[in-house]
XYZ file of C-alpha atoms in Angstrom:
759
model
C -60.885 -5.018 21.171
C -61.621 -6.578 17.777
C -62.443 -10.255 17.642
C -59.593 -12.608 16.826
C -61.679 -14.367 14.191
C -63.621 -13.177 11.152
C -67.260 -13.765 10.309
C -68.590 -17.259 9.721
C -68.496 -16.681 5.982
C -64.728 -16.134 5.857
C -62.403 -18.960 4.914
C -60.197 -20.844 7.368
C -57.175 -19.207 5.735
C -58.678 -15.765 6.338
C -59.205 -16.636 9.990
C -55.657 -17.873 10.357
C -54.279 -14.785 8.583
C -56.215 -12.427 10.869
C -54.960 -14.212 13.974
C -51.410 -14.169 12.566
C -51.543 -10.410 12.035
C -53.064 -9.684 15.459
C -51.203 -11.893 17.939
C -49.054 -11.757 19.949
C -48.451 -8.164 18.755
C -50.497 -6.414 16.064
C -48.660 -6.033 12.765
C -45.498 -7.576 11.354
C -42.707 -5.062 12.001
C -41.132 -3.218 14.935
C -37.986 -1.316 15.840
C -34.848 -2.748 17.434
C -32.035 -0.508 18.653
C -28.601 -1.237 17.159
C -26.686 0.410 20.022
C -26.700 -0.396 23.760
C -29.158 1.619 25.860
C -28.332 0.240 29.294
C -26.489 3.103 30.997
C -26.658 6.860 31.387
C -23.543 7.141 29.209
C -25.248 5.138 26.437
C -28.146 7.604 26.493
C -25.795 10.581 26.498
C -24.083 9.261 23.360
C -27.308 8.253 21.624
C -29.156 11.492 22.305
C -28.200 14.720 24.024
C -25.442 15.859 24.162
C -23.559 13.231 22.110
C -25.886 13.314 19.115
C -24.754 16.857 18.328
C -21.500 15.567 16.818
C -23.109 13.589 13.933
C -25.643 16.406 13.469
C -22.818 18.863 12.750
C -21.031 16.336 10.513
C -24.159 15.766 8.391
C -24.894 19.497 8.194
C -21.423 19.970 6.732
C -21.745 16.990 4.356
C -25.220 15.460 3.795
C -23.633 12.230 2.499
C -22.258 11.708 6.009
C -25.789 10.522 6.855
C -24.748 7.214 5.301
C -21.936 6.955 7.865
C -23.691 8.117 11.033
C -27.321 7.021 10.538
C -29.204 3.990 9.265
C -30.045 5.672 5.939
C -27.778 3.412 3.898
C -29.612 0.268 5.015
C -33.175 1.576 4.982
C -35.923 1.460 2.365
C -39.332 3.153 2.442
C -42.168 1.008 1.063
C -44.676 3.573 -0.207
C -48.227 3.144 -1.508
C -51.521 4.993 -1.887
C -53.516 1.759 -2.086
C -54.979 2.375 -5.530
C -54.070 -1.116 -6.825
C -53.692 -3.478 -3.859
C -52.673 -6.930 -5.086
C -55.649 -8.158 -7.139
C -58.135 -6.385 -4.871
C -58.168 -2.976 -6.568
C -58.446 0.532 -5.101
C -59.177 0.024 -1.405
C -57.337 3.041 -0.050
C -54.012 3.825 1.573
C -54.738 2.379 5.025
C -55.974 -0.909 3.561
C -52.591 -1.277 1.858
C -50.725 -1.193 5.189
C -50.694 -4.987 5.812
C -49.240 -5.500 2.332
C -46.603 -2.815 2.816
C -45.631 -4.231 6.227
C -45.310 -7.615 4.515
C -43.015 -6.088 1.910
C -40.889 -4.610 4.704
C -40.577 -8.053 6.302
C -39.433 -9.529 2.991
C -36.718 -6.884 2.639
C -35.382 -7.857 6.064
C -35.750 -11.604 5.631
C -34.075 -11.875 2.246
C -31.580 -8.991 2.097
C -31.133 -7.779 5.698
C -32.463 -4.360 4.694
C -34.504 -2.381 7.209
C -37.736 -1.226 5.599
C -40.686 0.794 6.849
C -44.080 1.238 5.268
C -45.440 4.689 4.451
C -49.076 4.940 3.360
C -49.881 8.183 1.508
C -53.509 9.313 1.314
C -53.092 11.270 -1.944
C -54.347 9.700 -5.173
C -53.537 12.814 -7.210
C -50.088 12.155 -8.750
C -48.782 15.681 -8.146
C -49.708 15.651 -4.465
C -48.361 12.126 -4.033
C -45.036 13.085 -5.637
C -44.677 16.218 -3.492
C -45.389 14.206 -0.350
C -42.792 11.513 -1.123
C -40.235 14.135 -2.160
C -40.664 15.709 1.269
C -39.466 12.656 3.186
C -37.711 10.602 0.488
C -34.114 11.505 1.266
C -34.506 10.236 4.828
C -34.214 6.780 3.288
C -31.587 5.019 1.201
C -34.199 4.005 -1.369
C -37.930 4.141 -2.203
C -39.926 1.035 -3.159
C -43.224 2.121 -4.736
C -45.975 -0.456 -4.462
C -49.619 -1.057 -5.427
C -50.156 2.201 -7.355
C -52.490 1.943 -10.328
C -51.556 2.536 -13.964
C -51.085 4.816 -15.802
C -50.438 7.178 -12.846
C -47.676 4.897 -11.548
C -45.579 5.569 -14.663
C -45.564 9.325 -14.117
C -45.039 9.004 -10.353
C -42.003 6.768 -10.742
C -40.506 8.832 -13.566
C -40.704 12.115 -11.700
C -39.512 10.741 -8.358
C -36.515 9.183 -10.102
C -35.712 12.577 -11.600
C -36.258 14.619 -8.444
C -34.665 12.370 -5.788
C -31.019 11.270 -5.801
C -31.724 7.847 -4.282
C -32.910 4.610 -5.928
C -36.653 4.646 -6.682
C -38.371 1.585 -8.151
C -42.004 0.635 -8.662
C -41.736 -3.059 -7.924
C -45.078 -3.999 -9.481
C -43.542 -2.969 -12.792
C -39.895 -3.856 -12.625
C -39.813 -6.751 -10.160
C -42.008 -8.889 -12.380
C -40.088 -7.729 -15.440
C -36.703 -8.761 -14.042
C -37.821 -12.235 -12.958
C -39.704 -12.866 -16.201
C -36.692 -11.704 -18.231
C -34.439 -14.126 -16.331
C -36.815 -16.976 -17.095
C -37.008 -15.954 -20.744
C -33.204 -15.953 -21.078
C -33.081 -19.549 -19.888
C -36.169 -20.660 -21.821
C -34.488 -19.425 -25.013
C -31.320 -21.292 -24.072
C -33.188 -24.552 -23.465
C -35.195 -24.300 -26.703
C -32.166 -23.248 -28.763
C -33.492 -19.801 -29.671
C -31.729 -16.465 -29.967
C -33.541 -13.744 -28.076
C -33.211 -11.313 -30.987
C -35.207 -13.729 -33.179
C -37.960 -14.344 -30.614
C -41.543 -13.571 -31.683
C -43.376 -12.368 -28.572
C -47.029 -11.664 -27.793
C -47.807 -9.765 -24.581
C -51.332 -10.089 -23.234
C -51.964 -7.440 -20.586
C -50.758 -3.864 -20.979
C -50.715 -2.732 -17.363
C -47.695 -1.526 -15.425
C -46.119 -4.965 -15.080
C -46.819 -6.068 -18.633
C -45.316 -3.007 -20.294
C -42.266 -3.144 -18.029
C -41.676 -6.791 -18.956
C -41.884 -5.873 -22.622
C -39.503 -2.937 -22.284
C -36.928 -4.953 -20.375
C -36.886 -7.870 -22.819
C -36.525 -5.379 -25.649
C -33.521 -3.996 -23.786
C -32.204 -7.586 -23.770
C -32.522 -7.835 -27.557
C -36.127 -8.645 -28.524
C -36.923 -6.594 -31.642
C -39.815 -4.111 -31.838
C -41.112 -5.674 -35.044
C -41.252 -9.104 -33.374
C -43.609 -8.026 -30.582
C -47.362 -7.598 -30.423
C -49.193 -6.130 -27.415
C -52.776 -7.147 -26.687
C -54.931 -5.402 -24.063
C -58.595 -5.638 -23.099
C -59.561 -3.927 -26.353
C -57.458 -6.177 -28.589
C -54.197 -5.742 -30.480
C -52.359 -2.440 -29.987
C -51.767 -1.380 -33.590
C -50.456 1.819 -35.128
C -53.127 4.488 -35.126
C -55.413 2.793 -32.589
C -57.239 5.582 -30.698
C -57.187 5.944 -26.909
C -53.654 4.670 -26.193
C -51.643 6.530 -23.560
C -48.060 7.447 -24.459
C -46.415 4.482 -22.681
C -48.657 2.042 -24.564
C -48.609 3.816 -27.931
C -44.834 3.495 -28.298
C -45.255 -0.303 -28.531
C -47.903 -0.200 -31.264
C -46.888 -1.896 -34.522
C -48.208 -1.935 -38.044
C -50.352 -5.091 -38.339
C -53.744 -6.256 -39.547
C -54.151 -8.621 -36.572
C -56.846 -7.525 -34.131
C -57.386 -10.375 -31.625
C -55.249 -12.368 -29.233
C -55.917 -15.557 -31.181
C -54.692 -13.959 -34.397
C -51.617 -12.454 -32.732
C -50.609 -15.699 -30.998
C -50.655 -17.889 -34.099
C -47.081 -19.013 -34.792
C -45.610 -16.968 -31.903
C -42.588 -18.329 -30.025
C -43.482 -16.723 -26.705
C -46.777 -15.826 -25.063
C -46.576 -13.585 -21.994
C -49.675 -13.152 -19.840
C -50.178 -10.446 -17.231
C -53.905 -10.113 -17.637
C -56.657 -12.285 -16.117
C -57.628 -15.867 -15.387
C -58.697 -18.005 -18.332
C -57.661 -15.608 -21.096
C -55.457 -18.197 -22.878
C -57.529 -20.913 -24.509
C -56.327 -24.381 -25.474
C -56.790 -23.360 -29.114
C -54.411 -20.434 -28.632
C -51.807 -22.704 -27.004
C -52.152 -25.196 -29.833
C -51.523 -22.495 -32.438
C -48.132 -21.427 -31.033
C -44.829 -22.326 -32.687
C -43.041 -25.596 -31.818
C -41.464 -25.671 -28.306
C -43.245 -22.472 -27.273
C -42.594 -20.416 -24.133
C -45.734 -19.573 -22.142
C -45.586 -17.342 -19.070
C -49.103 -17.168 -17.568
C -48.492 -14.748 -14.698
C -51.958 -13.547 -13.674
C -52.534 -13.985 -9.927
C -53.989 -15.795 -8.138
C -55.285 -17.759 -11.130
C -53.130 -17.819 -14.295
C -54.372 -17.213 -17.823
C -54.183 -20.985 -18.307
C -53.004 -23.734 -15.959
C -50.149 -26.161 -16.682
C -52.672 -29.017 -16.533
C -54.736 -27.417 -19.296
C -51.635 -26.822 -21.404
C -50.584 -30.465 -20.957
C -53.903 -31.560 -22.457
C -52.977 -29.782 -25.694
C -49.223 -30.359 -26.097
C -46.136 -31.558 -24.227
C -43.433 -29.293 -25.677
C -44.223 -26.096 -23.735
C -41.885 -24.369 -21.281
C -44.249 -22.753 -18.822
C -44.037 -20.340 -15.907
C -46.734 -18.905 -13.648
C -46.941 -16.653 -10.614
C -47.962 -19.577 -8.415
C -45.724 -21.368 -5.899
C -47.505 -24.697 -6.443
C -46.287 -24.918 -10.059
C -42.715 -25.052 -11.421
C -41.019 -21.839 -12.550
C -42.683 -19.310 -10.267
C -42.219 -15.684 -11.341
C -41.922 -14.264 -7.831
C -40.886 -10.653 -7.212
C -39.084 -11.620 -4.007
C -36.313 -12.958 -6.250
C -35.632 -9.405 -7.350
C -36.417 -6.367 -5.248
C -34.524 -7.283 -2.017
C -31.289 -7.978 -3.857
C -31.596 -5.102 -6.328
C -31.989 -2.596 -3.495
C -29.217 -4.349 -1.550
C -26.766 -3.886 -4.406
C -27.965 -0.342 -5.139
C -27.701 0.840 -1.529
C -24.315 -0.780 -0.980
C -22.782 1.450 -3.672
C -24.972 4.427 -2.682
C -26.513 4.500 -6.154
C -28.479 7.557 -7.216
C -30.984 5.459 -9.168
C -31.912 1.970 -10.369
C -31.425 2.054 -14.140
C -31.991 -0.380 -17.001
C -28.421 -1.687 -16.842
C -28.912 -2.670 -13.198
C -32.210 -4.436 -13.982
C -30.637 -6.345 -16.875
C -27.720 -7.302 -14.625
C -30.170 -8.700 -12.058
C -32.022 -10.664 -14.740
C -28.810 -12.146 -16.153
C -27.589 -13.001 -12.645
C -30.812 -14.864 -11.853
C -30.622 -16.735 -15.140
C -27.023 -17.744 -14.418
C -27.848 -18.932 -10.897
C -30.550 -21.272 -12.220
C -27.866 -23.092 -14.214
C -25.779 -23.818 -11.099
C -26.099 -27.038 -9.088
C -28.945 -26.586 -6.595
C -28.264 -27.260 -2.893
C -30.235 -30.170 -1.424
C -31.772 -27.976 1.264
C -33.460 -25.904 -1.459
C -34.985 -28.987 -3.067
C -36.042 -30.283 0.356
C -37.806 -26.999 1.106
C -39.953 -27.581 -1.997
C -40.477 -31.290 -1.216
C -38.861 -32.514 -4.421
C -35.998 -34.949 -4.871
C -33.948 -32.712 -7.128
C -34.018 -29.345 -8.843
C -31.984 -29.314 -12.039
C -31.733 -26.743 -14.815
C -34.256 -27.609 -17.514
C -37.851 -27.057 -18.597
C -39.212 -27.267 -15.039
C -36.451 -25.190 -13.458
C -35.588 -22.026 -15.372
C -35.809 -19.587 -12.435
C -34.199 -19.948 -8.985
C -36.511 -20.544 -6.046
C -37.124 -17.739 -3.514
C -35.547 -19.658 -0.620
C -32.243 -20.347 -2.349
C -29.668 -19.170 0.241
C -27.201 -18.183 -2.490
C -29.333 -15.282 -3.757
C -28.044 -12.834 -1.130
C -24.441 -13.075 -2.290
C -25.127 -13.867 -5.957
C -27.460 -11.079 -7.189
C -26.355 -7.840 -5.419
C -22.763 -7.906 -6.778
C -24.080 -7.959 -10.358
C -26.367 -5.018 -9.573
C -23.614 -3.099 -7.773
C -21.136 -3.601 -10.619
C -23.738 -2.452 -13.166
C -24.338 0.684 -11.079
C -20.614 1.418 -11.051
C -20.184 0.827 -14.801
C -23.206 2.971 -15.660
C -21.931 5.858 -13.531
C -24.661 6.027 -10.869
C -22.632 4.674 -7.905
C -21.255 7.130 -5.368
C -19.168 4.524 -3.537
C -17.685 1.851 -5.841
C -16.775 -1.547 -4.424
C -13.033 -2.139 -4.584
C -12.961 -5.874 -3.801
C -15.958 -7.726 -5.224
C -14.956 -11.068 -3.646
C -14.747 -9.465 -0.219
C -18.171 -7.896 -0.867
C -19.655 -11.319 -1.684
C -18.258 -12.733 1.547
C -19.706 -9.795 3.475
C -23.124 -10.431 1.920
C -23.000 -14.136 2.783
C -22.282 -13.302 6.414
C -25.306 -10.978 6.645
C -27.748 -13.882 6.662
C -25.560 -16.940 7.280
C -23.656 -16.965 10.570
C -21.555 -19.933 9.413
C -20.224 -18.076 6.378
C -17.252 -16.448 8.107
C -15.857 -19.762 9.354
C -16.468 -21.497 6.035
C -14.789 -18.665 4.131
C -11.662 -18.925 6.285
C -11.448 -22.651 5.584
C -12.117 -22.181 1.865
C -9.506 -19.456 1.474
C -6.879 -21.581 3.208
C -7.423 -24.816 1.278
C -7.542 -23.074 -2.105
C -3.980 -21.957 -1.505
C -2.860 -25.552 -0.966
C -5.350 -27.971 -2.606
C -5.492 -31.478 -1.119
C -6.584 -34.887 -2.399
C -9.796 -35.887 -0.649
C -11.184 -39.393 -0.991
C -14.978 -39.768 -0.939
C -15.477 -43.311 0.348
C -19.118 -43.748 -0.716
C -18.433 -42.747 -4.288
C -21.416 -44.451 -5.907
C -23.978 -42.361 -4.019
C -25.489 -39.532 -6.129
C -25.221 -37.025 -3.266
C -21.559 -37.921 -2.752
C -20.827 -37.616 -6.485
C -22.448 -34.185 -6.548
C -20.479 -33.130 -3.474
C -17.212 -34.379 -4.947
C -17.887 -32.533 -8.191
C -18.770 -29.336 -6.285
C -15.582 -29.706 -4.206
C -13.453 -29.877 -7.355
C -15.500 -27.316 -9.289
C -15.052 -24.735 -6.517
C -11.287 -25.177 -6.690
C -11.077 -26.712 -3.208
C -8.955 -29.682 -4.186
C -8.860 -33.046 -5.965
C -11.753 -35.458 -5.377
C -11.356 -39.252 -5.601
C -14.394 -41.539 -5.594
C -14.164 -45.060 -4.173
C -16.614 -46.864 -6.433
C -17.220 -49.377 -9.173
C -16.563 -47.532 -12.403
C -19.717 -48.617 -14.231
C -22.035 -47.661 -11.374
C -20.355 -44.315 -10.671
C -20.250 -43.351 -14.356
C -23.890 -44.261 -14.864
C -24.863 -42.116 -11.885
C -22.726 -39.249 -13.216
C -24.547 -39.383 -16.536
C -27.916 -39.358 -14.763
C -26.790 -36.293 -12.817
C -25.872 -34.514 -16.036
C -22.109 -34.809 -15.497
C -19.559 -36.184 -17.956
C -18.677 -39.730 -16.936
C -15.016 -38.731 -16.755
C -15.704 -35.715 -14.526
C -14.093 -37.319 -11.467
C -11.333 -39.786 -10.699
C -12.689 -43.200 -9.715
C -10.806 -45.833 -7.749
C -12.182 -49.387 -7.612
C -10.961 -50.949 -4.357
C -10.967 -54.516 -5.686
C -9.055 -53.588 -8.871
C -6.646 -51.036 -7.421
C -2.935 -51.459 -8.069
C -2.428 -50.777 -4.345
C -4.773 -53.536 -3.196
C -2.062 -56.028 -2.216
C 0.048 -53.323 -0.582
C -2.883 -52.244 1.594
C -3.761 -55.821 2.537
C -0.163 -56.571 3.572
C -0.002 -53.432 5.708
C -3.326 -54.155 7.371
C -2.439 -57.806 8.045
C 0.715 -56.756 9.904
C -1.365 -54.274 11.918
C -4.170 -56.699 12.807
C -2.650 -60.192 12.772
C -2.398 -60.302 16.569
C -5.923 -58.958 17.010
C -7.782 -61.978 15.703
C -7.644 -61.223 11.956
C -6.551 -63.826 9.411
C -5.011 -62.789 6.093
C -8.213 -63.618 4.200
C -10.222 -61.453 6.646
C -7.954 -58.530 5.944
C -8.034 -59.054 2.174
C -11.833 -59.174 2.255
C -11.919 -55.915 4.187
C -9.638 -54.161 1.699
C -11.625 -55.515 -1.266
C -15.114 -54.851 0.012
C -15.093 -52.196 2.709
C -14.674 -48.777 1.147
C -14.028 -47.084 4.480
C -11.133 -49.447 5.181
C -9.748 -48.986 1.673
C -10.081 -45.187 1.843
C -8.381 -45.110 5.249
C -5.536 -47.175 3.786
C -5.157 -44.584 1.023
C -4.627 -41.939 3.713
C -2.249 -44.111 5.724
C -0.103 -44.925 2.675
C -0.059 -41.347 1.349
C -2.274 -41.740 -1.738
C -4.774 -39.192 -0.333
C -4.705 -36.333 2.164
C -8.166 -36.559 3.719
C -11.341 -38.619 3.735
C -15.121 -38.066 3.946
C -17.612 -40.834 4.662
C -20.701 -41.658 6.762
C -23.546 -40.815 4.366
C -24.815 -44.413 4.216
C -23.744 -45.833 7.604
C -24.008 -44.833 11.239
C -20.984 -42.994 12.577
C -20.115 -45.613 15.210
C -19.899 -48.313 12.501
C -17.749 -46.066 10.316
C -15.461 -45.221 13.234
C -14.804 -48.915 13.927
C -13.819 -49.435 10.289
C -11.526 -46.405 10.226
C -9.835 -47.363 13.508
C -8.793 -50.687 11.981
C -6.386 -48.627 9.868
C -5.766 -45.353 11.660
C -4.914 -44.659 15.262
C -4.831 -41.447 17.293
C -2.322 -38.788 16.361
C 0.848 -38.860 18.421
C 0.032 -37.587 21.900
C -3.533 -36.837 20.850
C -7.072 -37.989 21.533
C -9.889 -38.588 19.043
C -12.634 -36.052 19.725
C -15.895 -35.001 18.094
C -16.347 -31.231 18.009
C -19.429 -29.306 16.902
C -19.631 -25.615 16.179
C -22.834 -23.822 17.193
C -23.037 -20.402 15.548
C -25.443 -17.557 16.222
C -25.125 -13.914 15.131
C -22.270 -12.483 17.157
C -21.218 -15.727 18.864
C -19.434 -18.936 17.837
C -19.217 -21.839 20.307
C -17.195 -25.038 19.993
C -18.746 -27.910 21.948
C -16.830 -31.083 22.784
C -16.948 -34.106 22.977
C -20.149 -34.786 21.050
C -19.506 -38.213 19.501
C -16.580 -40.267 20.824
C -16.017 -40.469 24.602
C -19.233 -41.439 26.396
C -18.121 -40.804 30.017
C -14.647 -39.204 29.972
C -12.555 -39.292 33.139
C -10.487 -36.339 34.359
C -7.491 -37.130 32.151
C -9.740 -37.544 29.120
C -11.503 -34.232 29.837
C -8.148 -32.439 30.011
C -7.039 -33.982 26.711
C -10.394 -33.158 25.087
C -9.915 -29.547 26.192
C -6.453 -29.415 24.635
C -7.650 -30.922 21.339
C -10.630 -28.575 21.137
C -8.577 -25.497 22.031
C -6.118 -26.377 19.252
C -9.007 -26.771 16.790
C -10.316 -23.357 17.896
C -6.941 -21.792 17.127
C -6.918 -23.518 13.758
C -10.325 -21.909 13.094
C -8.875 -18.500 14.036
C -10.704 -18.364 17.371
C -8.953 -17.448 20.602
C -10.017 -20.263 22.948
C -11.666 -19.414 26.267
C -12.365 -22.881 27.649
C -15.058 -23.693 30.223
C -15.570 -27.128 31.787
C -19.338 -27.283 32.163
C -21.293 -28.840 35.000
C -24.528 -28.392 36.915
C -22.514 -26.610 39.633
C -20.152 -23.622 39.689
C -16.910 -23.779 41.662
C -18.096 -26.416 44.136
C -21.646 -25.215 44.699
C -23.714 -27.329 44.906
C -21.178 -30.028 45.752
C -21.362 -33.490 44.225
C -19.265 -36.470 43.310
C -19.787 -35.895 39.567
C -17.971 -32.560 39.750
C -14.815 -34.050 41.231
C -13.504 -35.364 37.903
C -14.046 -31.909 36.350
C -12.119 -30.237 39.154
C -9.337 -32.774 38.664
C -9.272 -32.044 34.915
C -8.622 -28.372 35.727
C -5.790 -29.362 38.050
C -4.292 -31.532 35.295
C -4.260 -28.530 32.943
C -2.656 -26.482 35.713
C 0.194 -28.995 35.845
C 0.487 -29.133 32.041
C 0.970 -25.368 31.705
C -1.168 -24.999 28.575
C -1.246 -21.777 26.549
C -4.980 -21.075 26.592
C -7.528 -19.816 29.114
C -9.598 -22.407 30.975
C -11.852 -22.517 33.988
C -14.346 -24.747 35.738
C -16.392 -26.388 36.894
C -19.047 -23.891 35.740
C -22.736 -23.836 34.948
C -23.461 -22.942 31.318
C -25.059 -19.581 32.090
C -22.055 -18.579 34.205
C -19.595 -19.589 31.475
C -21.405 -17.506 28.857
C -22.040 -14.472 31.066
C -19.600 -11.603 30.323
C -20.229 -10.246 33.860
C -19.738 -13.479 35.795
C -16.746 -11.895 37.568
C -19.173 -9.976 39.784
C -19.945 -13.204 41.617
C -16.720 -15.042 40.816
C -13.917 -12.431 40.759
C -11.314 -15.201 40.847
C -12.379 -16.633 37.466
C -9.491 -16.951 35.016
C -11.675 -16.342 31.943
C -11.169 -12.821 30.583
C -13.984 -13.284 28.034
C -17.193 -15.345 27.945
C -16.367 -18.954 27.130
C -16.372 -19.976 23.477
C -15.114 -23.561 24.003
C -17.440 -25.685 26.115
C -16.150 -29.016 27.428
C -19.073 -31.260 28.314
C -18.944 -33.861 31.113
C -20.434 -36.605 28.895
C -21.580 -37.298 25.338
C -25.257 -37.316 26.267
C -25.078 -33.827 27.836
C -23.167 -32.555 24.795
C -25.776 -33.971 22.431
C -28.674 -32.539 24.463
C -27.067 -29.092 24.631
C -26.275 -29.056 20.932
C -29.782 -30.056 19.893
C -31.337 -27.478 22.224
C -29.106 -24.752 20.813
C -30.112 -25.727 17.287
C -33.840 -26.313 17.795
C -34.811 -23.797 20.466
C -31.924 -21.344 20.282
C -31.784 -20.980 16.512
C -28.078 -21.787 16.290
C -26.528 -23.035 13.058
C -24.548 -26.202 13.730
C -21.484 -27.369 11.787
C -20.239 -30.859 12.490
C -19.552 -32.980 14.330
C -15.982 -32.462 13.142
C -13.543 -35.214 14.002
C -10.079 -34.368 15.320
C -7.294 -36.446 16.812
C -6.827 -39.253 14.290
C -3.395 -39.539 12.720
C -4.924 -38.573 9.352
C -7.847 -36.187 8.611
C -11.124 -38.126 8.496
C -14.577 -36.539 8.639
C -17.711 -38.612 9.210
C -20.914 -37.067 7.897
C -24.281 -37.724 9.473
C -26.410 -40.431 7.909
C -28.202 -38.953 4.879
C -26.277 -35.668 4.898
C -26.991 -33.050 2.228
C -24.548 -32.224 -0.552
C -23.659 -28.954 1.176
C -22.868 -30.784 4.424
C -20.604 -33.230 2.606
C -18.758 -30.446 0.767
C -18.273 -28.556 4.044
C -16.832 -31.653 5.752
C -14.563 -32.306 2.771
C -13.285 -28.774 3.273
C -12.694 -29.473 6.967
C -10.791 -32.651 6.042
C -8.631 -30.669 3.617
C -8.074 -27.958 6.216
C -7.005 -30.584 8.802
C -8.004 -29.413 12.267
C -5.182 -31.529 13.741
C -2.568 -29.195 12.303
C -0.942 -26.955 14.879
C -1.846 -23.393 13.936
C 1.129 -21.381 12.748
């Protein structure tokens, strides 16, 4: 067995990386079956004799492999190890950890299965013949870490000789991300790309691909100069291979310093320290500098800042703004290409990916993305011209652009008929909450509602309200002082008239609300002046009055106060819905399973009657969310074993539902593992649940909270909520300090109104 640590001379990071790759299982990838393999019948279908049916179908029509095998979701990551990262030619087997890492990235970011294939041949002809021999087993080929100029010929010929997408990511991945950044850098500096004067330093595979792609975007040949290790590439310079020679121009400049003088854009894909401060100082006003050498750029942002402060800069490093990271490109490009069964990845598809990335950077950035990078805010501008790799929107934003470009350019074998449906499908691949959110969104767009955002001066709330309106989900109303809200809008880059603002103290409805509230509370210890003060100063009270009096349809609050404080304020104005009970419901979602858990916020120790009513409210919410409720009353015991006094109220709750004659399945008391077990009828054949439970009624708030947090932290569930149901008007209370996305989601829930009886 090898040691689990390197020699004493290796760095701590090296030691950690070696342990990471070795334990608990060597390597980073494995195989998981997508079909059940539990019974003899499963095996008969998966292998002999059942497998003969798809074999015959594919023999008759090779494209049927997309229907009956995993080909359409599988990429081969292929290398011969002749240019591994910045380490050079270390051989095919040494490239295996990198190729496994690339396979992991395909799965993590685009839900594509990928397997590494290391080819021992360094001769291009032998390498090409080898890959041709197995290539069509896969949906696409990602070439990686193959040295130039051989990589150009290898990619060209494999693209010609295979009818699946083939892309050398070292070339085109960098090119696509850099092109996206350049589009936005030109926008920010007020330049037209066709007028841009560009100097490229570094004429390897990546550098030349960047140059060719930006020329495809509009950069003119005569406005570009290429510089390699021997100096400027000029017409007639001896020793240039064909790919390099086609970018030679007629010029008397011979050095990088001469070429860079007065240039608008300096692109570096060369080596550390190549760009001097003098070179940076000689560039045109508001220059664009992409120093993309790894791990150390041609010049650091700190060094640039010592010379001038008008530079838009990008590097390949994650610890600086504007990282040119290939993971922004290749997973989503292959995702879009494979989803339309493209025969190749062409220039139109690369340009589409670049333009899509550029457009995404101009959208409002979710808080969770900023939090992941430990910054307060990411906003389109000099320090944010390229999306970040962990932006969750990439999966459903980029592939549709690529797929549409494949269709328009004639290389798609299966066009996408409904692009919106395709986007929703992509979102669901990596986000288990997407399906529920899409149902809510689709419903409320058909009938937009007026949602009041009670804490309307908070920047996060303003952003959420603007996103709610901008997505066509309804009308947003901020409860705020006009001057404060408008100032915050301007600071967020929004017009100060972007949203409707209602000042509680100055509202024309102020007296009406106070009179209503006084009549409601005058026998509960409130004087008229107490009520007036509440209406004037308490935005939750005022917002709840808007709902009660019909000036709004729903309300979101809670970002700045604890939920129990907010609930007391709201209950001064709003009571339970007729015949209903106020309940806090959370949705815990994992791939393949959605659970509604109740009550998580309101009733601390519900009695039997309360448990029965909570079950009814939660079952109705499940129906509203298009779930068929299978309700389980949870306990530490199952059907009286072990016995205990705490189970008696649960048993009584079941009897109450029996007498009520409700229209949903329910059972209990049950342990959690029994409720979720599809085969629990083996031990309990009398159980009334025909499916595993998806609505879990907890015996107390503390058990609900514990279960929910365990599901989220240890079980990997995505949690939505708590969602409030049972008030006479739709009110949703966000958690203290909620993100913009959370607030928008709860505003959608308020507009959807979980109290409504499902039609």
